[in-house]
Amino acid sequence: MPATQKIGFVSLGCPKALVDSERILTQLKAEGYEIVPSYQAADAVVVNTCGFIDAAVQESLDAIGEALHENGKVIVTGCLGKRAGLIREAYPEVLAIGGPQDYESVMRAVHQALPPRRDRFLDLLPDTGVKLTPRHYAYLKIAEGCNHRCSFCIIPSLRGRLVSRPVDEVLAEAERLVKSGVKELLVISQDTSAYGVDLHYAERPWRDRVYRTRMTELCKGLAELGVWVRLHYVYPYPHVDELMPLMASGGILPYLDIPFQHASPRILKLMKRPGDVERTLERIRAWRKAVPELTLRSTFIVGFPGETEAEFEALLDFLREAELDRVGAFAYSPVEGARANALPGAIPEELKEDRLERFMSVQAEVSAARLARKVGHRLRVLVDEVDADGALARSSADAPEIDGVVRIVGGQGLRPGQFVEILVEDSDAHDLYARLATPASGTA
């Protein structure tokens, strides 16, 4: 009997791209291909690329080049696939190039390079077939694309306009994940708050009730599953206020990932972003009054074209006043195809890096102060890793990969995916340090 065809796989980019990779890998396995962890063991390699900023483009090109050098048969998919000419110019020997979510072209290319050794193909299995995250958490992608036209962003040209998944389909997938052992669902899309607007908030039955295809309705359904539910990429639309009672009651985690991007009304206008900063601060205060334990994460761009020193200082003042718990920042980088490239007043690279350093210094002070308030408190945490030094866990305030961790001394008897209660003994600008406050058996 012929040997099984073997595929190597490289996944780059954001969690949304990771979900695309999981779907492709699931289809490959359904059609009888074996997924292998090295170039040398593979008959061909699929590279799922990112093309959002210049650094991501270069990383993707480097990954393609490495795969070609080590293996020779390479199929490219993902966001950089939208710039096929760039890839062909660098690597004309690539077998095929497809864009994001273009699962059919990936499979056609794989079939041509390595004909599947089975008589028939299965239909595409649910995303739960293959997971690239640890067993105890999973990304739940609820929509593709975006209707915004931010001047610094090319996501709509890469991934198209908003296309929401029906609410019953999302809830059914979430339930399958929970039944498979997932303890935390990380809800992702390009604009989670806009979920369902393209479907006119269509009603769909799930379990014993009817849900609208809308963010707040989806969250109510997810809350019934009894696991952590964490929301990412939430734009501060008015209906975000409706989530506060659900967070206060414990239905979903008191955590919001909101990309504010800046605090200068003029810069926000140039970015084509909402610009009512005072209203934003008022809402943050109202959210924290309703949910005192609320964690707010955000991302910002410094050195945007035309940004003055006064506007940058206004951004620092916003950081101090908003007291955001978790913050990521980037020095503005021109992206091919972005309208912001044509704006006057480009900031010198040295000044951009200086502002980024100052920004992160202020945020480190804010973060350290926020975390210090947790010293002496008991928290429920989810264990991610265990080693000879103890365990690494996360609280409701910590998303995987992008936020801090809770380092548990004496946690060697714990296991990944376990909930335990800890007592916080120390903190720094990013992490908490703790010991177990309950027996090590914890909660599975």
XYZ file of C-alpha atoms in Angstrom:
444
model
C 0.000 0.000 0.000
C 1.443 3.467 -0.919
C 2.876 5.529 1.903
C 0.850 8.404 3.274
C 1.650 11.782 1.736
C 3.245 14.079 4.331
C 2.663 17.837 4.705
C 4.717 20.354 6.670
C 2.928 23.484 7.861
C 4.058 26.968 8.944
C 1.480 29.291 10.513
C 2.241 33.006 10.900
C 0.244 36.051 11.946
C -2.691 36.793 14.221
C -5.135 34.441 15.983
C -7.538 34.807 13.049
C -4.856 33.376 10.770
C -4.248 30.629 13.325
C -7.895 29.575 13.014
C -7.476 29.490 9.220
C -4.473 27.203 9.721
C -6.517 24.906 11.963
C -9.187 24.645 9.285
C -6.693 23.828 6.527
C -4.960 21.233 8.690
C -8.305 19.653 9.535
C -9.124 19.303 5.831
C -5.681 17.853 5.086
C -6.085 15.234 7.789
C -9.624 14.454 6.598
C -8.225 13.696 3.150
C -5.621 11.314 4.490
C -2.510 13.507 4.568
C -0.120 13.208 7.490
C 1.044 16.421 9.159
C 4.740 16.312 10.063
C 6.824 18.701 12.204
C 9.927 19.109 10.023
C 10.801 20.211 6.515
C 12.893 17.111 5.948
C 10.043 14.726 6.746
C 7.532 16.530 4.501
C 6.730 15.877 0.854
C 5.564 19.509 0.560
C 5.124 22.537 2.849
C 2.208 24.969 3.252
C 3.078 28.444 4.581
C 0.183 30.530 5.949
C 1.463 34.098 5.753
C 0.789 37.506 7.298
C 0.992 40.738 5.303
C -0.300 43.443 7.622
C 2.865 45.491 8.264
C 6.333 45.529 6.734
C 7.862 43.422 9.513
C 5.169 40.766 9.016
C 5.711 40.799 5.248
C 9.436 40.249 5.728
C 8.850 37.471 8.250
C 6.517 35.749 5.777
C 8.982 36.097 2.896
C 11.755 34.720 5.105
C 9.569 31.749 6.076
C 8.792 31.009 2.419
C 12.478 31.205 1.555
C 13.439 28.904 4.416
C 10.788 26.352 3.420
C 12.000 26.409 -0.192
C 15.619 25.975 0.873
C 14.854 23.132 3.279
C 12.168 21.348 1.270
C 11.695 22.732 -2.230
C 7.936 22.241 -2.635
C 6.062 25.180 -1.120
C 2.433 26.327 -1.298
C 1.643 29.823 0.012
C -1.651 30.999 1.489
C -2.814 33.770 3.829
C -2.821 37.565 3.754
C 0.454 38.019 1.890
C -1.036 35.852 -0.840
C -2.960 38.954 -1.912
C 0.408 40.312 -3.069
C 1.256 37.366 -5.296
C 3.484 39.495 -7.511
C 5.755 40.296 -4.581
C 6.046 36.598 -3.712
C 6.642 35.537 -7.329
C 9.329 38.174 -7.756
C 11.182 36.873 -4.698
C 10.446 33.170 -5.163
C 9.244 32.230 -8.674
C 9.554 28.537 -7.809
C 6.643 28.593 -5.339
C 4.090 25.990 -6.483
C 0.924 28.018 -5.823
C -0.279 31.172 -4.060
C -3.678 31.791 -2.460
C -5.154 34.481 -0.245
C -6.682 34.365 3.253
C -9.571 31.938 3.802
C -8.971 30.583 0.288
C -9.130 26.991 1.477
C -10.108 25.567 -1.912
C -7.014 26.897 -3.698
C -4.783 25.444 -0.972
C -6.350 22.026 -1.360
C -6.176 22.168 -5.174
C -2.482 23.008 -4.968
C -1.830 20.202 -2.494
C -3.736 17.738 -4.700
C -1.645 18.736 -7.724
C 1.638 18.468 -5.840
C 0.713 15.361 -3.853
C -2.355 13.524 -5.147
C -4.269 12.174 -2.122
C -4.086 8.399 -1.774
C -7.747 7.709 -1.096
C -10.792 7.223 -3.323
C -13.005 10.046 -2.011
C -12.697 13.228 0.002
C -14.636 14.140 3.117
C -16.439 17.463 3.430
C -14.611 20.110 5.434
C -14.767 19.221 9.089
C -15.466 21.772 11.843
C -12.558 23.934 13.001
C -12.394 21.765 16.119
C -10.799 18.940 14.143
C -7.236 20.256 14.582
C -6.201 22.721 17.286
C -2.905 24.602 17.329
C -3.510 25.940 20.840
C -3.192 23.972 24.090
C -6.115 21.671 24.840
C -7.610 23.960 27.495
C -8.181 27.097 25.406
C -9.258 27.862 21.851
C -9.912 30.796 19.568
C -13.516 31.138 18.412
C -13.655 33.154 15.182
C -17.118 34.654 14.747
C -16.655 36.700 11.555
C -14.320 37.472 8.687
C -13.412 40.833 7.211
C -14.120 44.398 8.308
C -16.306 47.319 7.205
C -14.030 50.013 8.660
C -11.719 52.034 6.464
C -8.972 53.004 8.912
C -6.379 54.950 6.961
C -3.437 52.938 8.346
C -4.960 49.504 7.713
C -5.320 47.260 4.662
C -7.255 44.419 6.323
C -10.443 45.049 4.257
C -8.406 44.698 1.055
C -6.843 41.485 2.378
C -9.836 39.837 4.057
C -12.804 41.654 2.538
C -15.885 43.180 4.113
C -17.543 41.865 7.261
C -19.022 38.375 6.914
C -20.518 37.110 10.174
C -21.124 33.460 10.975
C -24.709 32.632 12.013
C -25.051 32.680 15.784
C -26.259 29.079 16.053
C -23.237 27.869 14.077
C -20.869 29.730 16.400
C -22.606 28.490 19.555
C -22.600 24.906 18.270
C -18.858 25.085 17.593
C -18.263 26.592 21.039
C -20.199 23.755 22.633
C -18.128 21.162 20.728
C -14.945 22.829 21.937
C -16.123 22.804 25.538
C -17.080 19.135 25.286
C -13.580 18.400 23.954
C -12.007 19.876 27.105
C -11.641 23.594 26.351
C -11.863 25.752 29.496
C -11.489 29.170 27.856
C -12.968 30.546 24.642
C -11.231 33.553 23.085
C -13.744 35.304 20.843
C -12.044 36.936 17.837
C -12.861 38.778 14.608
C -11.734 42.028 12.991
C -14.597 43.895 14.699
C -16.384 41.832 17.331
C -18.817 44.639 18.179
C -20.139 44.691 14.590
C -20.920 40.969 14.669
C -24.181 40.255 12.847
C -24.753 43.659 11.260
C -24.266 42.173 7.782
C -26.916 39.536 8.575
C -29.291 42.193 9.907
C -29.006 40.479 13.289
C -30.892 37.440 11.994
C -32.534 35.217 14.629
C -31.464 31.576 14.855
C -32.520 28.798 17.256
C -29.979 27.092 19.517
C -30.787 24.701 22.329
C -34.140 25.808 23.727
C -34.255 29.473 22.709
C -33.811 31.858 19.797
C -30.738 34.113 19.609
C -30.071 37.152 17.476
C -26.830 37.172 15.514
C -25.460 40.019 17.630
C -22.506 40.354 20.010
C -24.525 40.683 23.219
C -26.846 37.811 22.292
C -23.892 35.630 21.360
C -22.281 36.356 24.734
C -25.461 35.309 26.539
C -25.355 31.990 24.732
C -21.665 31.468 25.419
C -22.247 32.245 29.096
C -24.423 29.138 29.324
C -21.434 26.885 28.577
C -19.814 27.425 31.976
C -16.298 28.280 30.765
C -14.211 31.428 30.583
C -15.288 33.645 27.670
C -12.865 36.414 26.694
C -13.686 39.115 24.122
C -11.090 40.511 21.727
C -11.158 43.290 19.103
C -14.204 45.039 20.584
C -14.915 48.492 19.160
C -16.469 50.853 21.742
C -19.938 51.030 20.198
C -22.797 52.014 22.565
C -24.063 48.439 22.901
C -20.791 47.422 24.601
C -22.440 48.915 27.709
C -24.926 46.026 27.569
C -22.119 43.588 28.406
C -21.490 45.030 31.857
C -24.294 43.136 33.683
C -23.133 39.880 32.081
C -19.561 40.533 33.242
C -20.686 41.587 36.709
C -22.655 38.351 37.107
C -19.731 36.177 35.985
C -21.318 35.071 32.708
C -18.306 36.218 30.700
C -14.898 37.409 31.850
C -14.587 41.052 32.942
C -12.127 41.746 30.133
C -12.351 43.972 27.077
C -9.770 44.261 24.313
C -10.542 47.629 22.662
C -8.198 49.117 20.022
C -8.292 52.839 20.884
C -5.213 53.593 18.692
C -4.724 57.220 19.849
C -6.137 59.982 22.073
C -5.787 63.084 19.896
C -9.093 63.979 18.168
C -7.207 65.288 15.128
C -5.005 62.197 14.787
C -8.013 59.907 15.288
C -9.802 61.791 12.506
C -6.809 61.257 10.227
C -6.871 57.589 11.182
C -10.616 57.463 10.340
C -11.316 56.338 13.902
C -13.876 57.471 16.529
C -12.506 60.643 18.108
C -14.591 61.569 21.166
C -11.862 61.051 23.767
C -13.763 62.649 26.659
C -16.713 60.366 25.997
C -14.320 57.407 25.941
C -12.969 58.318 29.387
C -16.511 58.736 30.729
C -17.457 55.286 29.489
C -14.333 53.719 30.975
C -15.252 55.221 34.350
C -18.844 53.981 34.000
C -17.693 50.466 33.052
C -15.382 50.258 36.055
C -18.115 51.513 38.356
C -20.410 48.746 37.090
C -17.639 46.098 37.032
C -14.832 47.068 39.460
C -12.672 44.081 38.466
C -12.847 44.959 34.734
C -9.572 44.594 32.811
C -9.064 46.863 29.796
C -6.528 46.044 27.095
C -5.802 48.264 24.114
C -3.366 48.977 21.293
C -1.978 52.315 20.119
C 0.059 53.753 17.262
C 2.693 56.404 17.990
C 4.442 58.539 15.402
C 1.449 58.662 13.037
C 2.032 61.129 10.168
C 1.618 64.675 11.426
C 1.585 63.740 15.118
C 2.851 66.774 17.060
C 4.662 66.668 20.371
C 1.575 68.162 22.032
C -0.627 65.434 20.557
C 1.774 62.783 21.727
C 1.736 64.301 25.221
C -2.077 64.191 25.091
C -1.790 60.471 24.393
C 0.423 60.041 27.470
C -2.096 62.018 29.545
C -4.832 59.697 28.306
C -2.810 56.664 29.407
C -2.406 58.082 32.892
C -6.074 59.026 33.204
C -7.573 55.888 31.647
C -5.272 53.567 33.656
C -5.550 50.785 31.115
C -4.404 47.445 32.477
C -2.750 46.005 29.378
C -1.407 47.979 26.429
C 0.434 47.204 23.242
C 1.952 49.905 21.024
C 3.603 50.219 17.628
C 5.616 52.907 15.950
C 3.748 53.830 12.773
C 4.987 51.921 9.761
C 3.781 52.607 6.200
C 1.851 49.680 4.787
C 1.631 49.273 1.020
C -1.877 50.237 -0.051
C -2.774 52.191 3.118
C -4.184 55.694 2.592
C -2.174 57.076 5.508
C 0.951 56.780 3.374
C -0.120 59.915 1.475
C -0.519 62.050 4.610
C 1.992 64.868 5.116
C 4.277 65.207 8.119
C 6.051 61.850 8.211
C 7.779 61.399 11.579
C 11.513 60.559 11.511
C 12.248 56.982 12.550
C 14.434 58.071 15.463
C 11.640 60.264 16.850
C 9.076 57.495 16.401
C 11.238 55.092 18.379
C 11.817 57.716 21.067
C 8.088 58.271 21.426
C 7.435 54.547 21.530
C 9.974 54.178 24.346
C 8.418 57.052 26.293
C 4.939 55.656 25.719
C 5.874 52.216 27.023
C 7.642 53.738 30.022
C 4.486 55.576 31.071
C 2.375 52.474 30.511
C 4.789 50.357 32.561
C 4.221 52.729 35.490
C 0.457 52.482 35.055
C 0.548 48.697 34.736
C 2.821 48.292 37.764
C 0.457 50.382 39.877
C -2.593 48.441 38.697
C -0.960 45.076 39.425
C 0.360 46.191 42.833
C -3.233 46.646 43.970
C -3.722 42.899 43.601
C -1.024 41.960 46.105
C -2.636 40.270 49.096
C -5.738 39.257 47.124
C -6.944 35.780 46.230
C -7.567 35.062 42.562
C -8.879 32.165 40.521
C -6.401 31.291 37.786
C -6.099 28.856 34.893
C -2.843 26.886 34.710
C -1.031 26.967 31.346
C 2.338 25.328 32.058
C 4.128 23.434 34.821
C 7.896 23.120 35.196
C 10.522 22.511 37.870
C 10.159 26.072 39.185
C 6.387 25.904 39.637
C 3.502 26.808 37.360
C 2.536 29.566 34.957
C -1.111 30.518 35.060
C -3.422 33.304 33.950
C -6.141 35.213 35.758
C -9.249 36.708 34.165
C -7.047 39.736 33.406
C -4.595 37.794 31.231
C -5.153 36.660 27.668
C -2.658 34.084 26.375
C 0.431 35.271 24.488
C -0.295 39.021 24.728
C -0.762 39.715 28.466
C 1.104 38.896 31.661
C 1.112 35.690 33.689
C 0.749 34.556 37.274
C 3.861 32.696 38.442
C 2.915 30.168 41.121
C 5.707 29.078 43.452
C 5.306 25.487 44.596
C 2.864 24.631 41.838
C 4.736 21.584 40.502
C 1.804 19.291 41.327
C -0.584 21.234 39.107
C -1.499 20.403 35.517
C -2.329 22.535 32.459
C -6.016 23.314 32.138
C -6.592 23.248 35.895
C -8.317 26.048 37.797
C -6.839 26.891 41.207
C -7.093 29.681 43.738
C -3.912 31.611 44.516
C -2.775 34.311 46.916
C -0.861 37.132 45.229
C 2.371 37.909 47.086
C 4.226 40.235 44.703
C 4.014 41.970 41.333
C 6.011 43.901 38.740
C 5.038 45.879 35.657
C 3.714 42.818 33.835
C 3.270 39.731 36.028
C 1.994 38.540 39.395
C 3.809 36.190 41.775
C 1.758 33.934 44.016
C 1.398 30.759 46.032
C -1.477 28.317 46.168
C -4.309 29.334 48.459
C -6.152 26.027 48.069
C -5.045 22.380 47.950
C -3.124 21.524 44.808
C -5.905 19.236 43.568
C -7.800 22.322 42.376
C -10.589 22.132 39.801
C -10.239 20.286 36.514
